[in-house]
Coordinates of C-alpha atoms in Angstrom, one line a residue:
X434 CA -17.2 -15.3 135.9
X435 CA -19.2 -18.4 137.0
X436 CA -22.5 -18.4 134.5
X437 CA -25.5 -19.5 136.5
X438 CA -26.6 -23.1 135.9
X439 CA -30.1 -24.6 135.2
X440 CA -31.5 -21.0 134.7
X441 CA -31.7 -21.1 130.4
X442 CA -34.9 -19.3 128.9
X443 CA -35.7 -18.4 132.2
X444 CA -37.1 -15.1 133.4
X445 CA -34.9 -14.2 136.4
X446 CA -36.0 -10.9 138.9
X447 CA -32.9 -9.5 140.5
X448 CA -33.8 -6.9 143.5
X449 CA -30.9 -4.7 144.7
X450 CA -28.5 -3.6 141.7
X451 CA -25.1 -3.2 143.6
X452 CA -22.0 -5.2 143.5
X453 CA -23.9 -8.4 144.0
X454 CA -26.6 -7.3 142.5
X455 CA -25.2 -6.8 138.9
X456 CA -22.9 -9.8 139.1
X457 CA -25.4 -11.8 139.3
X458 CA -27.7 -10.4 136.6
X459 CA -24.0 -10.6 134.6
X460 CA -23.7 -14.7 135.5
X461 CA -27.6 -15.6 134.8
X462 CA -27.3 -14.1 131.3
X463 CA -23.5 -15.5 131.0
X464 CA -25.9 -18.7 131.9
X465 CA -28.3 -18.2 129.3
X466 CA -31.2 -17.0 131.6
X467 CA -33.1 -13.5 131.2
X468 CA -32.3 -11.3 133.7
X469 CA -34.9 -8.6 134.6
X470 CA -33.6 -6.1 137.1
X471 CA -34.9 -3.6 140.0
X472 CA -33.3 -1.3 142.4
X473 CA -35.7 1.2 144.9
X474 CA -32.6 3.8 144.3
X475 CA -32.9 5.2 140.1
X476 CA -28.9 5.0 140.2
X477 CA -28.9 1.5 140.6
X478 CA -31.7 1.4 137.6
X479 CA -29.3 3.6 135.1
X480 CA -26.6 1.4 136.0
X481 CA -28.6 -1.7 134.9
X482 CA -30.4 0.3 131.8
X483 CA -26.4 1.3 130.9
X484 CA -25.4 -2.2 130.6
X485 CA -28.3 -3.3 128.5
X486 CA -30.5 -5.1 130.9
X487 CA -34.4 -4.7 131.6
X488 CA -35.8 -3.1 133.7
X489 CA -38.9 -5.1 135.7
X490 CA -40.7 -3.1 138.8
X491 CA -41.8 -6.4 141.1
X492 CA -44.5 -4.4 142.6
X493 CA -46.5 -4.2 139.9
X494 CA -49.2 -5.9 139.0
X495 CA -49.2 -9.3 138.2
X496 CA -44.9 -9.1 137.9
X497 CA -44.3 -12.4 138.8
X498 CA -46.6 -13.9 136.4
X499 CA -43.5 -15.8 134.4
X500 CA -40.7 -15.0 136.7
X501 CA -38.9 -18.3 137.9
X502 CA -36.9 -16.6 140.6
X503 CA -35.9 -14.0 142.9
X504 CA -32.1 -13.4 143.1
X505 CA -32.0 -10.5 146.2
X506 CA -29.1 -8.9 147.6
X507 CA -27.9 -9.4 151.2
X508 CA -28.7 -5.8 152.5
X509 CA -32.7 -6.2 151.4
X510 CA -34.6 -7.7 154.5
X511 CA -36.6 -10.8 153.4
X512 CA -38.3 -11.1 156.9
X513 CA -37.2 -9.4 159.9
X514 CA -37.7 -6.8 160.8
X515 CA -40.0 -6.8 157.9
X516 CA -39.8 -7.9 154.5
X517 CA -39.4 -6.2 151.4
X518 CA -42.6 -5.9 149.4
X519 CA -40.8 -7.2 146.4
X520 CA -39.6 -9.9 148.6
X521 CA -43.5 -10.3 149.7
X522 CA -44.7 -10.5 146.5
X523 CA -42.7 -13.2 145.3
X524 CA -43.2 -15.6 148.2
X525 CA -47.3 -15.0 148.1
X526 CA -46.4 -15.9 143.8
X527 CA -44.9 -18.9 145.2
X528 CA -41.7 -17.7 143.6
X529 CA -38.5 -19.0 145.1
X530 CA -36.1 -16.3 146.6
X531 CA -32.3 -16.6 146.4
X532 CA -29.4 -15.1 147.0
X533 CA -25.8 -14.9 145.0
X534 CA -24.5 -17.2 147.2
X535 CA -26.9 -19.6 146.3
X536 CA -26.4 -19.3 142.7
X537 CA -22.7 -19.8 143.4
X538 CA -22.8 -22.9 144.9
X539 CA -25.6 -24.6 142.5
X540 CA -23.4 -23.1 139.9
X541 CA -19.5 -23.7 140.5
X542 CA -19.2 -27.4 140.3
X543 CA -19.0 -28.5 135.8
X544 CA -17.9 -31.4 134.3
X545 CA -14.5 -30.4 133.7
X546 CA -13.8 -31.4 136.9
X547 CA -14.1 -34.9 136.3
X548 CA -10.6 -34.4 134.2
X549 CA -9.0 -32.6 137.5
X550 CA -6.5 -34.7 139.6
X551 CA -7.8 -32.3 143.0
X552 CA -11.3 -31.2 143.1
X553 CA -11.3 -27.6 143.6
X554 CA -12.3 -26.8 147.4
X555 CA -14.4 -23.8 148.5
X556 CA -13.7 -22.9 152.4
X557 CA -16.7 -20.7 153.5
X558 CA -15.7 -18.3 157.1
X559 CA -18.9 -16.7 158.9
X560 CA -19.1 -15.5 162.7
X561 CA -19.2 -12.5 164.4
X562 CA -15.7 -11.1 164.5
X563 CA -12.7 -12.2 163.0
X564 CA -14.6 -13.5 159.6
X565 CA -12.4 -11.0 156.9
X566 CA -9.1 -11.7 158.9
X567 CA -9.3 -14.7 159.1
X568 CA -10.6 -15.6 155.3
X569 CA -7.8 -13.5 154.3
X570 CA -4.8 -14.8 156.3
X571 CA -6.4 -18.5 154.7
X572 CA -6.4 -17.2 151.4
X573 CA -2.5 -16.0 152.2
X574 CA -1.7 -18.9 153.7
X575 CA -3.2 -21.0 150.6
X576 CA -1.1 -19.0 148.2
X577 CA 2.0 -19.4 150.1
X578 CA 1.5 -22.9 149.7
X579 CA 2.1 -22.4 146.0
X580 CA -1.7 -23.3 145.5
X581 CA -4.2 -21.4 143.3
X582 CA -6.8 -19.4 145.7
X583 CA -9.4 -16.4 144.9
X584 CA -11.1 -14.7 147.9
X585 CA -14.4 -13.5 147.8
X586 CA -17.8 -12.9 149.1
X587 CA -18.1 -9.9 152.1
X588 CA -14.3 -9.6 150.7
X589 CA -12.6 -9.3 147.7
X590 CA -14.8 -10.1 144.4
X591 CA -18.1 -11.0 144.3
X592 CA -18.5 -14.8 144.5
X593 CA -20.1 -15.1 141.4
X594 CA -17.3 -13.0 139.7
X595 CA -14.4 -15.1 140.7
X596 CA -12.8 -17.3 137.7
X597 CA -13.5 -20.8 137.4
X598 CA -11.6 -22.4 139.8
X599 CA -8.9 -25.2 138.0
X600 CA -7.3 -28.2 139.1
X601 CA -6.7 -28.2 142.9
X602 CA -7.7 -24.5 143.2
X603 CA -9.0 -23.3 146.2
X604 CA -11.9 -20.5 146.9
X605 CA -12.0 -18.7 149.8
X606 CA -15.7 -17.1 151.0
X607 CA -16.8 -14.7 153.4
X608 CA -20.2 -14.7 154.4
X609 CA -22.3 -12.6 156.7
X610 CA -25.1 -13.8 158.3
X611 CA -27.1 -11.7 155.9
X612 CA -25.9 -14.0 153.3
X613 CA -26.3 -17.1 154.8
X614 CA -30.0 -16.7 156.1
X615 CA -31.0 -16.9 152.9
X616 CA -29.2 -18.8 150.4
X617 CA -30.9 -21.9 149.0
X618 CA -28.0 -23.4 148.6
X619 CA -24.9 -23.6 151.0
X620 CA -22.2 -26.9 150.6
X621 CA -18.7 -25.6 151.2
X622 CA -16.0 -28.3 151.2
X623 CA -14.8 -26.6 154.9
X624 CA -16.7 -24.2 157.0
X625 CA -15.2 -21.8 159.7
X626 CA -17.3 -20.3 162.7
X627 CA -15.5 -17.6 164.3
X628 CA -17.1 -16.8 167.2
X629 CA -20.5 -15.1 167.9
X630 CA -21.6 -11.7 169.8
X631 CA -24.7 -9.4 169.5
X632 CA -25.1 -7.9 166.4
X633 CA -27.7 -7.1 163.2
X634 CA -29.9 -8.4 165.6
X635 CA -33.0 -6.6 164.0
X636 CA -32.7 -8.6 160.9
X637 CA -32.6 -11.6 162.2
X638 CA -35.5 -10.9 165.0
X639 CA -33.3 -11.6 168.2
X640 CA -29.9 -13.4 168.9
X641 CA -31.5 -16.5 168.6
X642 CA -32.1 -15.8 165.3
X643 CA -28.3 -14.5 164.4
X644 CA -27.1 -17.6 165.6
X645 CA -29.5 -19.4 163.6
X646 CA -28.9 -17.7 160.6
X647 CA -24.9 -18.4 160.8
X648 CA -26.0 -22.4 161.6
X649 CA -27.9 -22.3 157.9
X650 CA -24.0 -22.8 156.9
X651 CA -23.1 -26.1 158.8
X652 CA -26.9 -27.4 159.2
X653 CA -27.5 -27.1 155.6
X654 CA -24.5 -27.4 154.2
X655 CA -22.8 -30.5 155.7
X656 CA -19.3 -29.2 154.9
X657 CA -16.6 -31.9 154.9
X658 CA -15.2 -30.5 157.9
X659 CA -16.3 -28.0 160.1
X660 CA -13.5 -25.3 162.1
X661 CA -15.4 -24.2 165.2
X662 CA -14.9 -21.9 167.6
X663 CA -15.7 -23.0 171.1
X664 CA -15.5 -20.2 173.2
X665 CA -18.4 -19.5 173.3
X666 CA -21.7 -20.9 173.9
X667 CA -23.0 -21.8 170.7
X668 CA -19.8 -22.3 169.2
X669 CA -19.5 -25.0 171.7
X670 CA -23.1 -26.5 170.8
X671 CA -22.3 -26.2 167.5
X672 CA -19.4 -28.5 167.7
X673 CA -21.4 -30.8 169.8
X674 CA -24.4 -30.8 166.8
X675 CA -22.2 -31.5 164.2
X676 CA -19.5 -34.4 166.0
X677 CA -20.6 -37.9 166.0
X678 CA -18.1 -38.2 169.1
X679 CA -14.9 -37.0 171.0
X680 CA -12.8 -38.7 168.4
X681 CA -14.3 -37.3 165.7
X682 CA -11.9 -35.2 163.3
X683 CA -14.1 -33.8 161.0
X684 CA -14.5 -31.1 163.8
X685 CA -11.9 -28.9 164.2
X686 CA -12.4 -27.1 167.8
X687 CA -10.3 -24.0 167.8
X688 CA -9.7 -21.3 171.1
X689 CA -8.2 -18.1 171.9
X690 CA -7.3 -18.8 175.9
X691 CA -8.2 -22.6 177.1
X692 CA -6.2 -25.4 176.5
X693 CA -8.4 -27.9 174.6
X694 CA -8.3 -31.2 175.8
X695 CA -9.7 -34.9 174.4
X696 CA -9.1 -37.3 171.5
X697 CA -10.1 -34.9 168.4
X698 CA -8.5 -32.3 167.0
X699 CA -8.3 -29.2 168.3
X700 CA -6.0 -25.8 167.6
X701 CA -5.5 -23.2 170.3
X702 CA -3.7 -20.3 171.3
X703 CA -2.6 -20.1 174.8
X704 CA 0.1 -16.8 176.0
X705 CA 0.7 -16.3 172.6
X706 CA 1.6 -19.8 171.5
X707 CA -0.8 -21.6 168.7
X708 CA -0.7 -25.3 169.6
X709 CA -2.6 -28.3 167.3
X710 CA -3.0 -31.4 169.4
X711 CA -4.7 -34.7 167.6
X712 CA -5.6 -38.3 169.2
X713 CA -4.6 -36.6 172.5
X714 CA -1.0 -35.7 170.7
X715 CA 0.6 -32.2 170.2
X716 CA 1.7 -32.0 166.8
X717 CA 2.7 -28.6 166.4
X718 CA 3.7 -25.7 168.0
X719 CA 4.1 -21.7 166.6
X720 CA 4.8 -18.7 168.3
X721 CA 2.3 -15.9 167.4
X722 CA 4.1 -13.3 169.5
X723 CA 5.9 -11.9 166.9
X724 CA 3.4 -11.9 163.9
X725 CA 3.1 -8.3 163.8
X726 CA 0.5 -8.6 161.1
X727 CA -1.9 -10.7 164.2
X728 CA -2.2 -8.7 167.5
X729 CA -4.1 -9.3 170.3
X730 CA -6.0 -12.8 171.6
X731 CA -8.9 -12.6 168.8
X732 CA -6.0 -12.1 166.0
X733 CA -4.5 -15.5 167.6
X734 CA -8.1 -16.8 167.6
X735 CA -8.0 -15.9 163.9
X736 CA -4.6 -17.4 163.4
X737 CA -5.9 -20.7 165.0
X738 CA -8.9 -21.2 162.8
X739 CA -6.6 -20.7 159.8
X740 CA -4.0 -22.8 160.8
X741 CA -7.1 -25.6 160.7
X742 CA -8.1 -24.7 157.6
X743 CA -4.6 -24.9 155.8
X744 CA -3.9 -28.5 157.5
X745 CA -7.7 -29.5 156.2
X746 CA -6.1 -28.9 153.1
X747 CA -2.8 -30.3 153.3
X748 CA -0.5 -27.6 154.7
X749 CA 2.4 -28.2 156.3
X750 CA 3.2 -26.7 159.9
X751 CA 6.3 -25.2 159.4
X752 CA 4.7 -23.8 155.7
X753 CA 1.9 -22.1 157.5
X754 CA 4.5 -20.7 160.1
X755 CA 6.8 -19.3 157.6
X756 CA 3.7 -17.5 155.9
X757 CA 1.8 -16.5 159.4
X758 CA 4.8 -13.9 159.4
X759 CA 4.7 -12.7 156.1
X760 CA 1.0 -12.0 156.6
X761 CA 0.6 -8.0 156.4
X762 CA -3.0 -7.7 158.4
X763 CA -6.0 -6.2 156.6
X764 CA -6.9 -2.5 156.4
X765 CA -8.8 -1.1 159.3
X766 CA -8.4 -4.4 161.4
X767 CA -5.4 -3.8 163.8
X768 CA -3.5 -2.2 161.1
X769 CA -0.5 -0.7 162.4
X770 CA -0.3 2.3 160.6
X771 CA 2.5 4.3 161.7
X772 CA 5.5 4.1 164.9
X773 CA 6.8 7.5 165.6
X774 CA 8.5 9.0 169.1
X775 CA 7.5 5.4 170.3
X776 CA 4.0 5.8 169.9
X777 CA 2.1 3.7 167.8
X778 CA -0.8 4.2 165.5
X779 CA -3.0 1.5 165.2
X780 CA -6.5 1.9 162.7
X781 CA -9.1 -0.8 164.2
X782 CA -12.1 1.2 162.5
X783 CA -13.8 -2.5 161.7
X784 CA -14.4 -2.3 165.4
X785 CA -17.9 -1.4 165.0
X786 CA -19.7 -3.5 168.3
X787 CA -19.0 -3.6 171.8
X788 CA -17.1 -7.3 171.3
X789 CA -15.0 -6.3 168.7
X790 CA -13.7 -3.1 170.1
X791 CA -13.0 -5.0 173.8
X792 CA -11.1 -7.6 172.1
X793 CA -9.0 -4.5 170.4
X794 CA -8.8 -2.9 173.9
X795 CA -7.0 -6.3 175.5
X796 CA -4.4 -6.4 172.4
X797 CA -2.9 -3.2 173.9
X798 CA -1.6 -1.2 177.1
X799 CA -1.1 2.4 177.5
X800 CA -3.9 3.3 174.8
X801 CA -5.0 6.5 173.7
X802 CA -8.5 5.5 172.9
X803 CA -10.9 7.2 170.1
X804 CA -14.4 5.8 169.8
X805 CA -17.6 6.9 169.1
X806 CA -19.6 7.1 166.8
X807 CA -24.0 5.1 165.8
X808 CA -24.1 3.3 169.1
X809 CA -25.3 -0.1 168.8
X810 CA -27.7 -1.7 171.1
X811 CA -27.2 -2.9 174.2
X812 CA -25.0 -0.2 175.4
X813 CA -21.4 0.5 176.2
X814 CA -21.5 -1.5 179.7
X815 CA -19.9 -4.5 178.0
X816 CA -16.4 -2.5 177.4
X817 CA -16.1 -1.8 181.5
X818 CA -13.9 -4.5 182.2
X819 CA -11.6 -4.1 179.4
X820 CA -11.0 -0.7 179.9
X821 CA -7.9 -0.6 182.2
X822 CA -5.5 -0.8 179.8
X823 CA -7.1 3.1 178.6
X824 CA -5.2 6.3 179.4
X825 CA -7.7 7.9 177.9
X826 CA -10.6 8.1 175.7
X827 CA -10.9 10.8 173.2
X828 CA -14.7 10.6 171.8
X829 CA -16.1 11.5 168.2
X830 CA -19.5 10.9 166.7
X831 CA -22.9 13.3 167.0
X832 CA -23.5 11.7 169.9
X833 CA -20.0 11.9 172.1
X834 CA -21.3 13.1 174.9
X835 CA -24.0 10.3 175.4
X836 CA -21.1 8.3 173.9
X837 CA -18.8 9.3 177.1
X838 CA -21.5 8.6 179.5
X839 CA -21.2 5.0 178.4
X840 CA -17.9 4.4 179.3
X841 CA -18.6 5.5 183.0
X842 CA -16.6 7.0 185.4
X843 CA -13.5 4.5 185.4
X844 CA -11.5 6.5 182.4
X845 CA -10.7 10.0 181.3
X846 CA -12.6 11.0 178.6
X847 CA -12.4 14.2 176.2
X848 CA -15.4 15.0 173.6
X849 CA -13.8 15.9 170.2
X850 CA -16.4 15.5 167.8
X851 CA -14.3 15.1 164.9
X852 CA -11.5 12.8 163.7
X853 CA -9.2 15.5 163.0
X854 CA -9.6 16.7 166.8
X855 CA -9.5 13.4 168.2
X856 CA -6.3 12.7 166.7
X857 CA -4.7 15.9 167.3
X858 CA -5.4 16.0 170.8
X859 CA -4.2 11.6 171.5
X860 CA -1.1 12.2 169.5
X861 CA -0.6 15.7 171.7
X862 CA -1.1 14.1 174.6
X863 CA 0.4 10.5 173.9
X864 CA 4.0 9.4 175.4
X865 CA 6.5 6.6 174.4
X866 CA 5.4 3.3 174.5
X867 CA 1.4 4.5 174.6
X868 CA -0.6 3.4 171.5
X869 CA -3.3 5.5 169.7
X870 CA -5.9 3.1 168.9
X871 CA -9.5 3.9 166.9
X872 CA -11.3 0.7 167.8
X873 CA -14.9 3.0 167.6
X874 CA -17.4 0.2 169.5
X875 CA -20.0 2.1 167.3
X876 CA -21.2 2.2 163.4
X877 CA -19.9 5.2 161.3
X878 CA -23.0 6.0 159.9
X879 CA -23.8 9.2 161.7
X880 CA -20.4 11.0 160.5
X881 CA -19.3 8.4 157.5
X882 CA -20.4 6.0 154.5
X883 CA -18.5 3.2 155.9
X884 CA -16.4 1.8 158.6
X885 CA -13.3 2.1 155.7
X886 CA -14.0 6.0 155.1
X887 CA -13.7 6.4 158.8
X888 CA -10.2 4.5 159.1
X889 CA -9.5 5.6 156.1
X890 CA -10.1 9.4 157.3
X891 CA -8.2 8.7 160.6
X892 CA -4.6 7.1 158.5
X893 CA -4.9 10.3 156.5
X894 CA -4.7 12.7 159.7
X895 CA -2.0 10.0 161.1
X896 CA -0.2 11.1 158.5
X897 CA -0.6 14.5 158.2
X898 CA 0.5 15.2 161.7
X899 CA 3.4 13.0 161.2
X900 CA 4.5 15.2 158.4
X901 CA 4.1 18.1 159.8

């Protein structure tokens, strides 16, 4: 755990009693602060009460007469498309509002690290798409190294769970844009921007707003280096922000498709080959073709942001190779589930927008598609030009039949409602060499808890047929 600093004999409100929520009441006590706690939901409350901490409702009056700060967690709005009245309260107090993320970075750096020979380094990965993958395949790539890393944040533990980080350790965060907004404090040692795309776009009132909320991490932060995506617009600004000039290394530029040109550094993936050029020389060369744990362009975007962060830290090319390969792929992202009769089974559920579920479209050919599901906004018309690698889309959610619509009139579609149809009926219907890809382009909320229940419920009928 990392105990909270400068919080002693303090009274401390945390709002929002999940994971994050109790970790950090766990780390302000560890800290010698006094954690009072809150959750709108009364299982959240018995779990705090269980563990022995008080309760404190912030809407009552006069609550935040001696509380020194709110500690909130990521999924409580704190102003768009409204904010929480707890949230209110404390701002009209004048009380500050944090998040865990905040806390973690005030908190992480001691004095013991005056006696370490390498300063532990904390590598922070936000975006749109991409953001677990690639935080994980760093992590991997980190350990194959033979280094000490922990990954946490929107994956793994909790960030103010983690140990304390020793000599030359590395940390390895993943933040959502939820996290970022708000955190009063944000100084990684390297941040990564993946990419950007419409999403959560009510909490941050617009996509101006998103994208500001993801440039808290580089504006306020001043990382030591920054790994940018440039294929897009305000990945490409962003690089421009933060570089003092075209030979400036302390931005990494990284691309899934465009050869990247000038006297910096840059890493980009071209027809399946990663290349890293610096001072206008190619240093390296990998093939991603055969990293089976990496499909698809936005994997090899993924692969190339990595490959920066492992040479910010030291790694050498033909180390990162060797572990690029050993590098299994993450649950529900392009996760290869199962090869039978040469047709494969591929579990994309994280493809919950119309970006993410494109880019899972172009990683295939002869795909049995299943989608559906809480359609975003801005409708399905962004998936039209990716859909001609599609044999045929079988549709699930309440909604498939508006679902279908979507898609237009350019591929087959079949309503099934249900996983268990949907799966039945690609796997009847699929031949060798087709895959059977769930890559939804929608939430899971109208049928499922979570984006891993529904991938989760889709490698179990996999499965099943398979067996029987």
């Amino acid at each position: 755990m990392i105990p909270v600093r400068g919080v002693e004999g303090q009274k401390i409100l945390i709002l929002g009693l999940g994971r994050s929520g109790l970790t950090a009441a766990r780390a302000i006590q560890a800290g010698g602060g006094l954690p009072l706690c809150w959750d709108d939901g009364a299982p959240g409350r018995e779990r705090a009460e269980a563990e022995g901490f008080v309760l404190h409702d912030p809407t009552a009056q006069g609550a935040f007469d001696e509380v020194a700060m709110l500690v909130t967690s990521p999924g409580i709005p704190h102003l768009y498309p409204g904010p929480h009245r707890a949230i209110a309260a404390a701002l009209r107090a004048g009380v500050p509002v944090d998040n865990d993320i905040g806390l973690f970075f005030r908190s992480l750096a001691t004095d013991r690290w005056d006696s370490f020979d390498v300063p532990p380094k904390v590598v922070a990965v936000t975006g749109s798409n991409g953001k677990s993958t690639t935080s994980a395949l760093i992590a991997h790539l980190v350990a194959e190294s033979g280094r000490e890393v922990q990954l946490a944040g929107n994956i793994g533990r909790g960030v103010l769970d983690i140990d304390p980080p020793e000599d030359g350790g590395v940390v390895v965060l993943e933040l959502s844009s939820y996290q970022t907004d708000l955190a009063r404090a944000l100084t990684p040692d390297i941040a990564v921007f993946t990419n950007l795309s419409p999403d959560h776009l009510d909490r941050h009132g617009g996509y101006g707003g998103y994208f500001a909320a993801k440039r808290r991490l580089f504006a306020e932060g001043g990382p030591d280096r920054a790994v940018i995506g440039v294929d897009e617009d305000e990945g490409l600004f962003l690089a421009g922000q933060l570089s003092q000039g075209p030979a400036d290394d302390r931005v990494i530029r990284v691309s899934a498709g465009q050869k990247l040109a000038g006297p910096g550094w840059s890493v980009f993936a071209r027809k399946g080959f990663l290349a890293e050029y610096r001072k206008g020389r190619q240093l390296a060369s990998i093939d991603l073709r055969e990293v089976r744990g990496l499909p698809g362009a936005h994997n090899h975007q993924n692969a190339c942001a990595a490959y920066a962060v492992a040479r910010s830290l030291g790694i050498a090319p033909r180390v990162i190779e060797s572990a690029l390969h050993s590098f299994a792929g993450l649950p529900h992202r392009s996760q290869l589930v199962a090869e039978a009769g040469g047709v494969r089974f591929v579990n994309d559920s994280k493809a919950t927008n119309v970006d993410s579920a494109a880019k899972a479209l172009q990683a295939f050919t002869g795909i049995r598609w299943i989608c559906g599901g809480l359609e975003k906004e801005g409708g399905l018309e962004g998936l039209h030009p990716y859909l001609g690698g599609v044999v045929k889309a079988y549709v699930i959610g309440r909604e498939a039949e508006h679902f279908a619509l979507g898609l237009g009139e350019g591929v087959e579609t079949e309503i099934c409602g249900t996983m268990e149809q949907a799966v039945a009926r690609a796997h009847a219907d699929a031949k060798p060499g087709e895959t059977v890809l769930l890559a939804p382009a929608a939430a899971s909320f109208d049928q499922y808890d979570s984006f891993e229940r529904r991938g989760e419920d889709f490698v179990a009928r996999v499965e099943a047929l398979l067996k029987s």
